[in-house]
Amino acid sequence: MESNSLLNTSLDLNAAPSRFQDERSALVDELNRVSAENKRLTEMLAVVSENYNGLHSKLMEYKIKNPGMDNTAASRKRKAEINGSGSEGSSSDEETCKKLREEHIKANISRVFVKTQASDTGLIVKDGYQWRKYGQKVTRDNPCPRAYFKCSFAPTCPVKKRVQRSLEDQSVLVATYEGEHNHPQVSKLEMTSGSNRYVTLSSVPCSNSLSSSAPSITLDLTRQKTSYDVSNSSSKVNTPEFQQFLVEQMASTLTKDPSFKSALAAAISGKFRQ
DNA sequence: CGTATTTGACCGGCGC
DNA sequence: GCGCCGGTCAAATACG
């Protein structure tokens, strides 16, 4: 709103032609509209995050109170292990520790939806870490092959990831991370540069730590260059008005993008399922 | 030549 | 016990 008045002031001083004036007022209207939309979406996201955090903490409480009540496919194995060791009653401390470690790694599973360009057919998700591919498989539920990666620091770093194209939107890559890195990122540069421009839509962590389960949406703004080329107007880009305009336009573009909406919906429904 | 990727073989868990 | 399926291994191949 502040930028609005600023724009109007400069408009009067310059006594611009009416066509230019119309263009400006249209842009200001658009700016106001996307500001409102952005505000609304931010509020919605805050509500969703709040609900998720509440549900997640309740789920964790419930799991602690009722171990073994989890009926997901992933936990069936664990359940069998618990039952098996219970009936035998002879598992050593070493085995128990190993199982606990494995469980801890399995608990730190997070899913990340990554929007790629339509022309990008690879299964590479640049996340700042270095990965070594060790397998690829076509699964039953999805005709797109699933790629298996291990962290390059393995076996020191036990983290694995699976990358597969989304069944609903094949331009969206679904990366499933297993475990936590015990070393810093190899290159942060890889996350923001390179031939691919990614929009990391959402991470859906399900670790036991609440602090790490806070929802995050990371936008790679390099993508916007295609729509809003500012390379020839470097004198304008430093003004707060223009920067806000850019931010608003980026937000507007994302909210209008149907694939963004579908991926966001998938991420939110994923959170609720968990 | 060393390293990364590909791809068919193999293994273990699970349901019937 | 058998077959299916997802995950992993490791030899072959590609690449710089």
Coordinates of N, CA, C and O in Angstrom, one line a residue, chain A residues 12-134:
Chain A
D12 N 2.5 11.7 -10.7 CA 2.1 13.1 -10.8 C 3.2 14.0 -11.3 O 3.1 14.9 -12.1
L13 N 4.4 13.8 -10.6 CA 5.5 14.6 -10.9 C 6.0 14.5 -12.3 O 6.4 15.5 -12.9
N14 N 5.9 13.3 -12.8 CA 6.4 13.1 -14.2 C 5.5 13.5 -15.3 O 5.8 13.7 -16.4
A15 N 4.2 13.7 -14.9 CA 3.2 14.0 -15.8 C 3.2 13.2 -17.1 O 3.4 13.6 -18.2
A16 N 3.2 11.8 -16.8 CA 3.3 10.9 -17.9 C 2.1 10.9 -18.8 O 1.0 11.3 -18.5
P17 N 2.3 10.4 -20.1 CA 1.2 10.3 -21.0 C 0.1 9.4 -20.5 O 0.3 8.5 -19.7
S18 N -1.1 9.6 -21.0 CA -2.3 8.8 -20.4 C -2.1 7.3 -20.6 O -2.5 6.5 -19.7
R19 N -1.5 6.9 -21.7 CA -1.4 5.5 -22.0 C -0.5 4.8 -20.9 O -0.8 3.8 -20.3
F20 N 0.6 5.5 -20.6 CA 1.5 5.1 -19.6 C 0.8 5.1 -18.2 O 1.0 4.2 -17.4
Q21 N 0.0 6.1 -18.0 CA -0.8 6.2 -16.7 C -1.7 5.0 -16.5 O -1.8 4.4 -15.5
D22 N -2.4 4.7 -17.6 CA -3.3 3.6 -17.6 C -2.6 2.3 -17.2 O -3.0 1.5 -16.4
E23 N -1.4 2.2 -17.9 CA -0.6 1.0 -17.7 C -0.2 0.9 -16.2 O -0.2 -0.2 -15.6
R24 N 0.2 2.0 -15.7 CA 0.7 2.0 -14.3 C -0.5 1.7 -13.3 O -0.3 0.9 -12.4
S25 N -1.6 2.3 -13.6 CA -2.7 2.1 -12.7 C -3.2 0.6 -12.8 O -3.6 0.0 -11.8
A26 N -3.1 0.0 -14.0 CA -3.4 -1.4 -14.1 C -2.4 -2.2 -13.3 O -2.8 -3.2 -12.6
L27 N -1.2 -1.9 -13.4 CA -0.1 -2.6 -12.6 C -0.3 -2.5 -11.1 O -0.2 -3.4 -10.4
V28 N -0.7 -1.2 -10.7 CA -1.0 -1.0 -9.3 C -2.2 -1.9 -8.8 O -2.1 -2.5 -7.7
D29 N -3.2 -1.9 -9.7 CA -4.4 -2.7 -9.3 C -3.9 -4.2 -9.2 O -4.3 -4.9 -8.2
E30 N -3.2 -4.6 -10.1 CA -2.7 -6.0 -10.1 C -1.9 -6.3 -8.9 O -2.0 -7.3 -8.2
L31 N -1.0 -5.3 -8.6 CA -0.2 -5.4 -7.4 C -1.0 -5.6 -6.1 O -0.8 -6.4 -5.3
N32 N -2.1 -4.7 -6.0 CA -3.0 -4.8 -4.9 C -3.7 -6.2 -4.8 O -3.8 -6.8 -3.7
R33 N -4.1 -6.6 -6.0 CA -4.8 -7.9 -6.1 C -3.9 -9.0 -5.6 O -4.3 -9.9 -4.8
V34 N -2.6 -9.1 -6.1 CA -1.8 -10.2 -5.8 C -1.3 -10.1 -4.3 O -1.1 -11.1 -3.7
S35 N -1.2 -8.8 -3.8 CA -0.9 -8.6 -2.4 C -1.9 -9.3 -1.5 O -1.6 -10.0 -0.6
A36 N -3.2 -9.0 -1.9 CA -4.3 -9.6 -1.1 C -4.3 -11.1 -1.2 O -4.5 -11.8 -0.2
E37 N -4.0 -11.6 -2.4 CA -4.0 -13.0 -2.7 C -2.9 -13.7 -1.9 O -3.0 -14.7 -1.3
N38 N -1.7 -13.0 -1.9 CA -0.6 -13.5 -1.2 C -0.9 -13.6 0.3 O -0.5 -14.5 1.0
K39 N -1.5 -12.5 0.8 CA -1.8 -12.5 2.2 C -2.8 -13.6 2.6 O -2.6 -14.3 3.6
R40 N -3.7 -13.8 1.7 CA -4.7 -14.9 2.0 C -4.1 -16.2 2.0 O -4.3 -17.1 2.9
L41 N -3.2 -16.5 1.0 CA -2.5 -17.7 0.9 C -1.5 -18.0 2.1 O -1.4 -19.1 2.7
T42 N -0.9 -16.9 2.6 CA 0.0 -16.9 3.7 C -0.8 -17.3 4.9 O -0.4 -18.2 5.7
E43 N -2.0 -16.7 5.1 CA -2.9 -17.1 6.2 C -3.3 -18.5 6.2 O -3.3 -19.2 7.2
M44 N -3.7 -18.9 4.9 CA -4.1 -20.3 4.8 C -3.0 -21.3 5.1 O -3.2 -22.3 5.8
L45 N -1.8 -21.0 4.7 CA -0.6 -21.8 5.0 C -0.3 -21.9 6.4 O 0.0 -22.9 7.0
A46 N -0.5 -20.7 7.1 CA -0.2 -20.7 8.5 C -1.2 -21.6 9.3 O -0.9 -22.3 10.2
V47 N -2.5 -21.5 8.8 CA -3.5 -22.4 9.4 C -3.2 -23.8 9.2 O -3.3 -24.7 10.1
V48 N -2.8 -24.2 8.0 CA -2.5 -25.6 7.6 C -1.3 -26.1 8.5 O -1.4 -27.2 9.0
S49 N -0.3 -25.2 8.5 CA 0.9 -25.6 9.3 C 0.5 -25.8 10.8 O 1.0 -26.8 11.4
E50 N -0.3 -24.9 11.3 CA -0.7 -25.0 12.7 C -1.5 -26.3 12.9 O -1.2 -27.0 13.9
N51 N -2.4 -26.6 12.0 CA -3.2 -27.9 12.1 C -2.3 -29.1 12.1 O -2.4 -30.0 12.8
Y52 N -1.3 -29.0 11.1 CA -0.4 -30.1 10.9 C 0.4 -30.3 12.2 O 0.6 -31.5 12.7
N53 N 1.0 -29.2 12.7 CA 1.8 -29.4 13.9 C 1.0 -30.0 15.1 O 1.5 -30.8 15.8
G54 N -0.2 -29.5 15.2 CA -1.1 -30.0 16.3 C -1.3 -31.5 16.1 O -1.2 -32.3 17.1
L55 N -1.7 -31.9 14.9 CA -2.0 -33.3 14.6 C -0.7 -34.1 14.8 O -0.8 -35.2 15.3
H56 N 0.4 -33.6 14.3 CA 1.7 -34.3 14.4 C 2.0 -34.6 15.9 O 2.4 -35.7 16.2
S57 N 1.9 -33.6 16.7 CA 2.3 -33.7 18.1 C 1.3 -34.7 18.8 O 1.8 -35.5 19.6
K58 N 0.0 -34.7 18.4 CA -0.9 -35.6 19.0 C -0.6 -37.0 18.5 O -0.7 -38.0 19.3
L59 N -0.2 -37.2 17.2 CA 0.1 -38.5 16.7 C 1.4 -39.1 17.5 O 1.4 -40.2 17.8
M60 N 2.3 -38.2 17.7 CA 3.6 -38.6 18.4 C 3.2 -39.0 19.8 O 3.7 -40.1 20.3
E61 N 2.4 -38.3 20.5 CA 1.9 -38.6 21.8 C 1.3 -40.0 21.8 O 1.5 -40.8 22.7
Y62 N 0.4 -40.2 20.8 CA -0.4 -41.4 20.7 C 0.6 -42.6 20.5 O 0.4 -43.7 21.1
K63 N 1.6 -42.4 19.6 CA 2.5 -43.4 19.3 C 3.3 -43.8 20.5 O 3.6 -45.0 20.7
I64 N 3.7 -42.8 21.3 CA 4.5 -43.1 22.5 C 3.6 -43.9 23.5 O 4.1 -44.9 24.1
K65 N 2.4 -43.5 23.6 CA 1.5 -44.2 24.5 C 1.1 -45.6 24.0 O 0.9 -46.5 24.8
N66 N 1.0 -45.8 22.7 CA 0.5 -47.0 22.1 C 1.6 -47.6 21.1 O 1.3 -47.5 19.9
P67 N 2.7 -48.0 21.6 CA 3.7 -48.5 20.6 C 3.1 -49.8 19.9 O 2.6 -50.6 20.6
G68 N 3.3 -49.9 18.6 CA 2.8 -51.1 17.9 C 1.4 -51.0 17.4 O 0.9 -51.9 16.8
M69 N 0.8 -49.8 17.6 CA -0.6 -49.6 17.1 C -0.6 -49.0 15.7 O -1.6 -48.9 15.1
D70 N 0.6 -48.7 15.2 CA 0.7 -48.1 13.9 C 0.4 -49.2 12.9 O 1.0 -50.3 12.9
N71 N -0.5 -49.0 12.0 CA -0.9 -50.1 11.0 C -0.4 -49.8 9.6 O -1.0 -50.3 8.7
T72 N 0.6 -48.9 9.4 CA 1.0 -48.7 8.1 C 1.9 -49.8 7.6 O 2.4 -50.6 8.3
A73 N 2.0 -49.9 6.2 CA 2.8 -51.0 5.6 C 4.2 -51.0 6.1 O 4.8 -52.0 6.3
A74 N 4.8 -49.8 6.2 CA 6.2 -49.7 6.6 C 6.4 -50.2 8.0 O 7.5 -50.7 8.3
S75 N 5.4 -50.1 8.9 CA 5.6 -50.5 10.3 C 5.3 -52.0 10.5 O 5.5 -52.5 11.5
R76 N 4.7 -52.7 9.5 CA 4.4 -54.1 9.6 C 5.6 -54.9 10.0 O 5.6 -55.8 10.8
K77 N 6.7 -54.6 9.2 CA 7.9 -55.3 9.4 C 8.4 -55.1 10.8 O 8.8 -56.0 11.5
R78 N 8.4 -53.8 11.3 CA 8.8 -53.5 12.6 C 8.0 -54.2 13.6 O 8.5 -54.7 14.6
K79 N 6.7 -54.3 13.4 CA 5.8 -55.0 14.3 C 6.2 -56.5 14.4 O 6.2 -57.0 15.5
A80 N 6.5 -57.0 13.2 CA 6.8 -58.5 13.2 C 8.1 -58.7 14.0 O 8.3 -59.6 14.7
E81 N 9.0 -57.7 13.8 CA 10.3 -57.8 14.6 C 10.1 -57.7 16.1 O 10.7 -58.5 16.8
I82 N 9.2 -56.8 16.5 CA 8.9 -56.6 17.9 C 8.3 -57.9 18.4 O 8.7 -58.5 19.4
N83 N 7.3 -58.5 17.7 CA 6.6 -59.7 18.1 C 7.6 -60.8 18.2 O 7.6 -61.6 19.1
G84 N 8.5 -60.9 17.1 CA 9.4 -62.0 17.0 C 10.4 -62.0 18.2 O 10.6 -63.0 18.9
S85 N 10.9 -60.8 18.5 CA 11.9 -60.7 19.6 C 11.2 -61.0 20.9 O 11.7 -61.5 21.9
G86 N 9.9 -60.6 21.0 CA 9.1 -60.8 22.2 C 8.9 -62.2 22.5 O 9.0 -62.6 23.7
S87 N 8.5 -63.0 21.5 CA 8.2 -64.4 21.7 C 9.5 -65.2 22.1 O 9.5 -66.1 22.9
E88 N 10.6 -64.8 21.4 CA 11.9 -65.5 21.7 C 12.4 -65.0 23.0 O 12.9 -65.8 23.8
G89 N 12.4 -63.6 23.2 CA 12.9 -63.0 24.4 C 14.4 -63.3 24.6 O 14.9 -63.3 25.7
S90 N 15.1 -63.4 23.5 CA 16.5 -63.7 23.6 C 17.4 -62.7 22.8 O 18.6 -63.0 22.6
S91 N 16.8 -61.6 22.3 CA 17.6 -60.7 21.5 C 18.6 -60.0 22.4 O 18.2 -59.5 23.4
S92 N 19.8 -59.9 21.9 CA 20.9 -59.3 22.7 C 20.7 -57.8 22.7 O 20.0 -57.2 21.9
D93 N 21.5 -57.1 23.6 CA 21.5 -55.6 23.7 C 22.0 -55.1 22.4 O 21.5 -54.0 21.9
E94 N 23.0 -55.7 21.8 CA 23.6 -55.3 20.6 C 22.6 -55.2 19.5 O 22.5 -54.3 18.7
E95 N 21.8 -56.3 19.4 CA 20.8 -56.4 18.3 C 19.7 -55.3 18.6 O 19.3 -54.7 17.6
T96 N 19.4 -55.1 19.8 CA 18.4 -54.1 20.1 C 18.8 -52.7 19.7 O 18.1 -51.9 19.1
C97 N 20.1 -52.4 20.0 CA 20.7 -51.1 19.7 C 20.7 -51.0 18.1 O 20.3 -49.9 17.6
K98 N 21.0 -52.0 17.4 CA 21.1 -52.0 16.0 C 19.7 -51.7 15.4 O 19.5 -50.9 14.5
K99 N 18.7 -52.4 16.0 CA 17.3 -52.2 15.6 C 16.8 -50.8 15.8 O 16.2 -50.2 15.0
L100 N 17.2 -50.3 17.0 CA 16.8 -48.9 17.4 C 17.4 -47.9 16.4 O 16.8 -47.0 16.0
R101 N 18.7 -48.2 16.0 CA 19.4 -47.3 15.1 C 18.6 -47.3 13.7 O 18.4 -46.3 13.1
E102 N 18.3 -48.5 13.3 CA 17.6 -48.7 12.0 C 16.3 -48.0 12.0 O 15.9 -47.3 11.1
E103 N 15.6 -48.1 13.2 CA 14.3 -47.5 13.3 C 14.4 -46.0 13.3 O 13.6 -45.3 12.7
H104 N 15.5 -45.5 13.9 CA 15.7 -44.1 14.0 C 15.9 -43.5 12.5 O 15.4 -42.5 12.2
I105 N 16.7 -44.3 11.7 CA 16.9 -43.9 10.3 C 15.6 -43.9 9.6 O 15.3 -43.0 8.8
K106 N 14.8 -45.0 9.8 CA 13.5 -45.1 9.1 C 12.5 -44.0 9.5 O 11.7 -43.6 8.7
A107 N 12.7 -43.6 10.8 CA 11.8 -42.5 11.3 C 12.1 -41.2 10.6 O 11.2 -40.4 10.4
N108 N 13.3 -41.0 10.2 CA 13.7 -39.7 9.6 C 13.5 -39.8 8.1 O 14.4 -39.5 7.3
I109 N 12.3 -40.1 7.7 CA 12.0 -40.2 6.2 C 11.2 -38.9 5.9 O 10.3 -38.5 6.5
S110 N 11.7 -38.2 4.9 CA 11.0 -37.0 4.4 C 10.8 -37.1 2.9 O 11.6 -37.7 2.2
R111 N 9.7 -36.5 2.5 CA 9.4 -36.5 1.1 C 9.4 -35.1 0.5 O 8.8 -34.2 1.2
V112 N 10.0 -34.9 -0.6 CA 10.1 -33.6 -1.2 C 9.6 -33.6 -2.6 O 10.0 -34.4 -3.4
F113 N 8.7 -32.7 -2.9 CA 8.2 -32.6 -4.2 C 9.0 -31.5 -5.0 O 9.1 -30.4 -4.5
V114 N 9.5 -31.9 -6.1 CA 10.3 -30.9 -6.9 C 9.8 -30.7 -8.3 O 9.6 -31.7 -9.0
K115 N 9.4 -29.5 -8.5 CA 8.9 -29.2 -9.9 C 10.1 -29.0 -10.8 O 11.0 -28.3 -10.6
T116 N 10.0 -29.7 -12.0 CA 11.1 -29.6 -13.0 C 10.5 -29.0 -14.2 O 9.3 -29.0 -14.4
Q117 N 11.3 -28.6 -15.1 CA 10.9 -28.2 -16.4 C 10.4 -29.4 -17.2 O 10.9 -30.5 -17.1
A118 N 9.4 -29.1 -18.1 CA 8.8 -30.2 -18.8 C 9.8 -31.0 -19.7 O 9.7 -32.2 -19.9
S119 N 10.8 -30.2 -20.2 CA 11.8 -30.9 -21.0 C 12.8 -31.7 -20.3 O 13.5 -32.5 -20.8
D120 N 12.8 -31.5 -19.0 CA 13.8 -32.2 -18.1 C 13.3 -33.7 -17.9 O 12.3 -33.9 -17.2
T121 N 14.0 -34.6 -18.5 CA 13.6 -36.0 -18.3 C 14.4 -36.8 -17.3 O 14.1 -37.9 -17.0
G122 N 15.4 -36.1 -16.7 CA 16.2 -36.8 -15.8 C 15.6 -37.0 -14.4 O 14.5 -36.5 -14.1
L123 N 16.3 -37.8 -13.6 CA 15.8 -38.0 -12.2 C 16.8 -37.5 -11.2 O 17.0 -38.1 -10.2
I124 N 17.3 -36.3 -11.5 CA 18.3 -35.7 -10.6 C 17.7 -34.5 -9.9 O 17.1 -33.6 -10.5
V125 N 17.8 -34.6 -8.5 CA 17.3 -33.5 -7.7 C 18.5 -32.9 -7.0 O 19.2 -33.6 -6.2
K126 N 18.8 -31.7 -7.4 CA 20.0 -31.0 -6.8 C 19.6 -30.4 -5.4 O 18.8 -29.5 -5.3
D127 N 20.1 -31.0 -4.4 CA 19.7 -30.6 -3.0 C 20.9 -30.2 -2.2 O 20.8 -30.0 -1.0
G128 N 22.0 -30.0 -2.8 CA 23.2 -29.5 -2.1 C 24.1 -30.7 -1.6 O 25.2 -30.4 -1.1
Y129 N 23.6 -31.9 -1.7 CA 24.4 -33.0 -1.3 C 24.9 -33.8 -2.6 O 24.2 -33.7 -3.7
Q130 N 25.9 -34.6 -2.4 CA 26.4 -35.4 -3.6 C 25.9 -36.8 -3.4 O 26.0 -37.5 -2.4
W131 N 25.3 -37.4 -4.5 CA 24.7 -38.7 -4.4 C 25.3 -39.6 -5.5 O 25.7 -39.2 -6.5
R132 N 25.3 -40.9 -5.2 CA 25.7 -41.9 -6.1 C 24.6 -42.8 -6.4 O 24.0 -43.4 -5.5
K133 N 24.2 -43.0 -7.6 CA 23.1 -43.8 -8.0 C 23.5 -45.3 -8.0 O 24.6 -45.6 -8.4
Y134 N 22.7 -46.1 -7.3 CA 23.1 -47.5 -7.2 C 22.0 -48.4 -7.8 O 22.1 -49.6 -7.8

